[in-house]
C-alpha positions as a Python dict, from the first residue, in 0.01 Angstrom:
ca = {
    (1, 'M'): (0, 0, 0),
    (2, 'L'): (-342, -65, 142),
    (3, 'S'): (-394, -423, 233),
    (4, 'R'): (-728, -407, 438),
    (5, 'L'): (-1011, -148, 491),
    (6, 'S'): (-1110, -290, 785),
    (7, 'N'): (-1486, -140, 796),
    (8, 'L'): (-1526, 68, 487),
    (9, 'I'): (-1871, 17, 461),
    (10, 'C'): (-2012, 60, 802),
    (11, 'G'): (-2355, 32, 764),
    (12, 'L'): (-2532, -151, 469),
    (13, 'M'): (-2881, -8, 527),
    (14, 'I'): (-2978, -23, 173),
    (15, 'T'): (-3271, -111, 80),
    (16, 'M'): (-3208, -354, -223),
    (17, 'G'): (-3461, -466, -506),
    (18, 'L'): (-3398, -827, -621),
    (19, 'V'): (-3540, -980, -931),
    (20, 'L'): (-3764, -1255, -756),
    (21, 'H'): (-3894, -1487, -1012),
    (22, 'P'): (-4281, -1628, -956),
    (23, 'S'): (-4283, -1845, -682),
    (24, 'S'): (-4530, -1905, -432),
    (25, 'A'): (-4485, -1811, -14),
    (26, 'S'): (-4783, -1960, 136),
    (27, 'G'): (-4895, -2183, 405),
    (28, 'G'): (-4560, -2061, 617),
    (29, 'F'): (-4323, -2138, 303),
    (30, 'V'): (-4106, -1882, 124),
    (31, 'N'): (-3956, -1878, -207),
    (32, 'I'): (-3737, -1610, -333),
    (33, 'M'): (-3553, -1600, -654),
    (34, 'S'): (-3197, -1471, -740),
    (35, 'G'): (-3184, -1119, -806),
    (36, 'Y'): (-3015, -760, -703),
    (37, 'D'): (-2955, -569, -403),
    (38, 'L'): (-2947, -172, -490),
    (39, 'L'): (-2806, 2, -224),
    (40, 'V'): (-2719, 340, -141),
    (41, 'T'): (-2469, 465, 126),
    (42, 'T'): (-2541, 743, 375),
    (43, 'A'): (-2233, 723, 593),
    (44, 'S'): (-1875, 559, 579),
    (45, 'S'): (-1513, 564, 665),
    (46, 'F'): (-1217, 415, 667),
    (47, 'D'): (-961, 399, 921),
    (48, 'F'): (-575, 371, 765),
    (49, 'Q'): (-464, 369, 1087),
    (50, 'G'): (-128, 624, 1037),
    (51, 'A'): (-70, 441, 684),
    (52, 'G'): (38, 762, 429),
    (53, 'G'): (-6, 989, 766),
    (54, 'L'): (-379, 877, 716),
    (55, 'G'): (-612, 805, 988),
    (56, 'V'): (-992, 761, 994),
    (57, 'T'): (-1102, 938, 618),
    (58, 'P'): (-1471, 983, 589),
    (59, 'F'): (-1632, 822, 220),
    (60, 'V'): (-1944, 895, 67),
    (61, 'G'): (-2148, 722, -187),
    (62, 'V'): (-2130, 841, -561),
    (63, 'P'): (-2411, 717, -758),
    (64, 'L'): (-2348, 466, -1024),
    (65, 'G'): (-2630, 635, -1246),
    (66, 'T'): (-2663, 314, -1447),
    (67, 'Y'): (-2579, -44, -1449),
    (68, 'N'): (-2589, -365, -1703),
    (69, 'F'): (-2794, -615, -1546),
    (70, 'G'): (-2737, -817, -1832),
    (71, 'A'): (-2997, -658, -2131),
    (72, 'G'): (-2814, -300, -2159),
    (73, 'P'): (-2760, -22, -1891),
    (74, 'K'): (-3077, 45, -1649),
    (75, 'N'): (-3088, 367, -1460),
    (76, 'T'): (-3044, 306, -1108),
    (77, 'G'): (-3107, 638, -934),
    (78, 'A'): (-2926, 684, -634),
    (79, 'T'): (-2749, 331, -595),
    (80, 'D'): (-2395, 318, -513),
    (81, 'T'): (-2357, -47, -400),
    (82, 'I'): (-2518, -383, -606),
    (83, 'L'): (-2536, -688, -428),
    (84, 'H'): (-2612, -993, -645),
    (85, 'R'): (-2796, -1279, -480),
    (86, 'L'): (-2686, -1546, -708),
    (87, 'G'): (-2906, -1879, -573),
    (88, 'P'): (-3300, -1884, -504),
    (89, 'V'): (-3416, -1966, -185),
    (90, 'T'): (-3691, -2233, -178),
    (91, 'N'): (-3962, -2366, 44),
    (92, 'L'): (-3845, -2181, 343),
    (93, 'A'): (-4009, -2247, 618),
    (94, 'D'): (-4132, -2065, 918),
    (95, 'G'): (-3838, -2033, 1136),
    (96, 'A'): (-3597, -2167, 923),
    (97, 'S'): (-3297, -2072, 727),
    (98, 'Q'): (-3094, -2109, 425),
    (99, 'T'): (-2754, -2008, 250),
    (100, 'I'): (-2691, -1861, -94),
    (101, 'N'): (-2407, -1752, -271),
    (102, 'L'): (-2367, -1403, -311),
    (103, 'A'): (-2167, -1109, -489),
    (104, 'M'): (-2094, -749, -450),
    (105, 'V'): (-2049, -656, -802),
    (106, 'A'): (-2095, -284, -763),
    (107, 'L'): (-1889, -34, -488),
    (108, 'S'): (-1896, 327, -572),
    (109, 'L'): (-1777, 574, -279),
    (110, 'R'): (-1497, 860, -274),
    (111, 'S'): (-1316, 1026, 6),
    (112, 'Q'): (-1595, 1286, 161),
    (113, 'N'): (-1313, 1545, 166),
    (114, 'Q'): (-950, 1600, -63),
    (115, 'I'): (-687, 1400, 147),
    (116, 'N'): (-319, 1387, 118),
    (117, 'W'): (-232, 1129, -98),
    (118, 'S'): (107, 1197, -152),
    (119, 'G'): (199, 929, 86),
    (120, 'F'): (119, 653, -173),
    (121, 'G'): (258, 828, -456),
    (122, 'G'): (-37, 1079, -509),
    (123, 'I'): (-93, 1438, -474),
    (124, 'A'): (-148, 1638, -130),
    (125, 'N'): (-523, 1723, -207),
    (126, 'E'): (-702, 1505, -404),
    (127, 'Y'): (-1005, 1280, -360),
    (128, 'V'): (-985, 895, -400),
    (129, 'K'): (-1249, 619, -516),
    (130, 'T'): (-1314, 256, -496),
    (131, 'V'): (-1213, 77, -819),
    (132, 'N'): (-1150, -285, -915),
    (133, 'L'): (-1387, -441, -746),
    (134, 'V'): (-1371, -798, -713),
    (135, 'D'): (-1614, -986, -507),
    (136, 'T'): (-1396, -1341, -355),
    (137, 'G'): (-1681, -1530, -255),
    (138, 'S'): (-1961, -1389, -57),
    (139, 'T'): (-2283, -1542, 142),
    (140, 'M'): (-2613, -1451, 270),
    (141, 'T'): (-2798, -1705, 532),
    (142, 'I'): (-3247, -1598, 515),
    (143, 'H'): (-3376, -1660, 781),
    (144, 'N'): (-3763, -1681, 752),
    (145, 'S'): (-3913, -1576, 1100),
    (146, 'V'): (-4100, -1783, 1300),
    (147, 'A'): (-4484, -1653, 1257),
    (148, 'N'): (-4678, -1779, 992),
    (149, 'L'): (-4806, -1485, 804),
    (150, 'S'): (-5002, -1389, 490),
    (151, 'P'): (-4793, -1389, 179),
    (152, 'L'): (-4682, -1068, 152),
    (153, 'A'): (-4649, -1002, 527),
    (154, 'E'): (-4329, -1288, 520),
    (155, 'G'): (-4007, -1161, 618),
    (156, 'G'): (-3732, -1210, 858),
    (157, 'T'): (-3349, -1132, 926),
    (158, 'F'): (-3012, -1228, 708),
    (159, 'D'): (-2647, -1313, 801),
    (160, 'S'): (-2385, -1179, 552),
    (161, 'L'): (-2032, -1291, 470),
    (162, 'L'): (-1888, -1031, 238),
    (163, 'N'): (-1565, -1128, 74),
    (164, 'F'): (-1411, -906, -174),
    (165, 'T'): (-1128, -670, -272),
    (166, 'F'): (-1055, -338, -430),
    (167, 'Q'): (-824, -4, -476),
    (168, 'L'): (-821, 325, -394),
    (169, 'E'): (-723, 545, -670),
    (170, 'G'): (-648, 918, -669),
    (171, 'V'): (-928, 1141, -884),
    (172, 'T'): (-689, 1390, -993),
    (173, 'S'): (-349, 1161, -978),
    (174, 'G'): (-485, 863, -1101),
    (175, 'I'): (-212, 669, -839),
    (176, 'K'): (-390, 384, -696),
    (177, 'S'): (-303, 177, -383),
    (178, 'S'): (-243, -172, -372),
    (179, 'V'): (-533, -425, -358),
    (180, 'I'): (-760, -393, -75),
    (181, 'S'): (-908, -707, 82),
    (182, 'F'): (-1207, -739, 298),
    (183, 'S'): (-1403, -1027, 511),
    (184, 'L'): (-1707, -848, 659),
    (185, 'I'): (-1989, -1016, 870),
    (186, 'G'): (-2330, -852, 886),
    (187, 'A'): (-2676, -881, 980),
    (188, 'G'): (-3018, -738, 895),
    (189, 'T'): (-3373, -743, 820),
    (190, 'W'): (-3569, -829, 506),
    (191, 'G'): (-3891, -827, 386),
    (192, 'H'): (-4145, -882, 43),
    (193, 'V'): (-4271, -515, 23),
    (194, 'P'): (-4053, -217, -70),
    (195, 'L'): (-4155, 66, 125),
    (196, 'F'): (-4172, 308, -183),
    (197, 'N'): (-4126, 258, -529),
    (198, 'C'): (-3823, 456, -641),
    (199, 'V'): (-3613, 273, -861),
    (200, 'L'): (-3799, -70, -939),
    (201, 'I'): (-3636, -223, -1226),
    (202, 'D'): (-3796, -549, -1389),
    (203, 'G'): (-3581, -861, -1367),
    (204, 'V'): (-3378, -674, -1115),
    (205, 'N'): (-3523, -569, -831),
    (206, 'N'): (-3920, -607, -907),
    (207, 'H'): (-4096, -902, -986),
    (208, 'L'): (-4237, -912, -1335),
    (209, 'N'): (-4556, -879, -1239),
    (210, 'G'): (-4548, -549, -1162),
    (211, 'S'): (-4702, -519, -825),
    (212, 'D'): (-4704, -848, -662),
    (213, 'H'): (-4373, -836, -463),
    (214, 'V'): (-4452, -1165, -304),
    (215, 'N'): (-4135, -1348, -466),
    (216, 'D'): (-3933, -1017, -406),
    (217, 'F'): (-3662, -981, -98),
    (218, 'Y'): (-3611, -631, 7),
    (219, 'T'): (-3363, -539, 305),
    (220, 'G'): (-3435, -345, 558),
    (221, 'H'): (-3101, -216, 788),
    (222, 'G'): (-2807, -412, 821),
    (223, 'S'): (-2486, -358, 1029),
    (224, 'H'): (-2151, -494, 940),
    (225, 'G'): (-1851, -397, 1167),
    (226, 'Q'): (-1717, -157, 1381),
    (227, 'D'): (-1452, 73, 1318),
    (228, 'D'): (-1452, 117, 930),
    (229, 'H'): (-1788, 146, 877),
    (230, 'H'): (-2044, 162, 538),
    (231, 'D'): (-2398, 268, 613),
    (232, 'T'): (-2684, 244, 344),
    (233, 'M'): (-3038, 134, 320),
    (234, 'D'): (-3212, -36, 33),
    (235, 'V'): (-3271, 259, -259),
    (236, 'N'): (-3657, 193, -231),
    (237, 'A'): (-3658, 277, 176),
    (238, 'F'): (-3574, 616, 180),
    (239, 'Q'): (-3896, 894, 212),
    (240, 'N'): (-3824, 1227, 76),
    (241, 'G'): (-4173, 1368, 251),
    (242, 'A'): (-4405, 1204, 99),
    (243, 'V'): (-4291, 1162, -209),
    (244, 'C'): (-4010, 933, -388),
    (245, 'P'): (-3760, 1136, -495),
    (246, 'E'): (-3641, 1102, -859),
    (247, 'P'): (-3330, 897, -977),
    (248, 'T'): (-3139, 1178, -986),
    (249, 'S'): (-3197, 1308, -585),
    (250, 'V'): (-2957, 1214, -346),
    (251, 'F'): (-3108, 937, -85),
    (252, 'A'): (-3048, 949, 273),
    (253, 'I'): (-3023, 622, 394),
    (254, 'G'): (-2876, 445, 653),
    (255, 'L'): (-2602, 172, 625),
    (256, 'A'): (-2486, -97, 889),
    (257, 'C'): (-2087, -159, 958),
    (258, 'F'): (-1872, -389, 787),
    (259, 'A'): (-1628, -543, 1049),
    (260, 'V'): (-1313, -657, 942),
    (261, 'G'): (-1059, -898, 1118),
    (262, 'G'): (-670, -862, 1098),
    (263, 'R'): (-659, -525, 1203),
    (264, 'F'): (-270, -499, 1340),
    (265, 'A'): (-174, -749, 1009),
    (266, 'R'): (-337, -473, 784),
    (267, 'K'): (-150, -176, 940),
    (268, 'R'): (183, -362, 934),
    (269, 'R'): (129, -400, 575),
    (270, 'L'): (-11, -17, 500),
    (271, 'Q'): (299, 84, 643),
    (272, 'Q'): (476, -126, 456),
    (273, 'A'): (368, 21, 157),
    (274, 'T'): (432, 390, 271),
}
């Protein structure tokens, strides 16, 4: 039915906390160990392009609540999207770049309103949600700024290529779409220090030494895509007044946009699915 969700995630502005293990970042060199980025969606939409009688449909993030990073479930607060950086960045000089493997391991979105899912075998008025996420090979290229800064002040930009598939499922009917494929190109900023310590998990998005974030990686604003979109920000970049919200609070974080190609091919497949 749905073969592609163009830019369902129109903006990944999630400030993700990755577990960055001990390493040095002095003399203009940066080392970042593999870890996780915890993201929150503030706005997203999917263009069905007429499939099932639907057009542009807004989606919202649904907090995962907990996630098992390998040592049992951990409270992830308002996080609804998680990226896993699979490789380290080693001795990244000022002005230099390194590419690492990346995987989207969690994506929890739901239509903002009830929609007519009957065109896909569901019912006339129900919510739909993302299910069965599978990463199909993603990468991130991390760029160090040209400035020779102190270790904690180091930062720069990143480019990401996210390749993954998932399905949409009617929350009431349980009827699923066919597998939807994405290939999203985006860019954003990163730094070593989270703006707020809202959801810091040792060994996940927080350095094991606690307060020393020299080896940590937190994203700022990222932008992927155009029409379909998904806006997010690192779960630790949200400020509610001057106080971090509790893990159960809703984060109003901005995301960027995911660009997806093959819109006409997707539209044809969506129409065939109906």
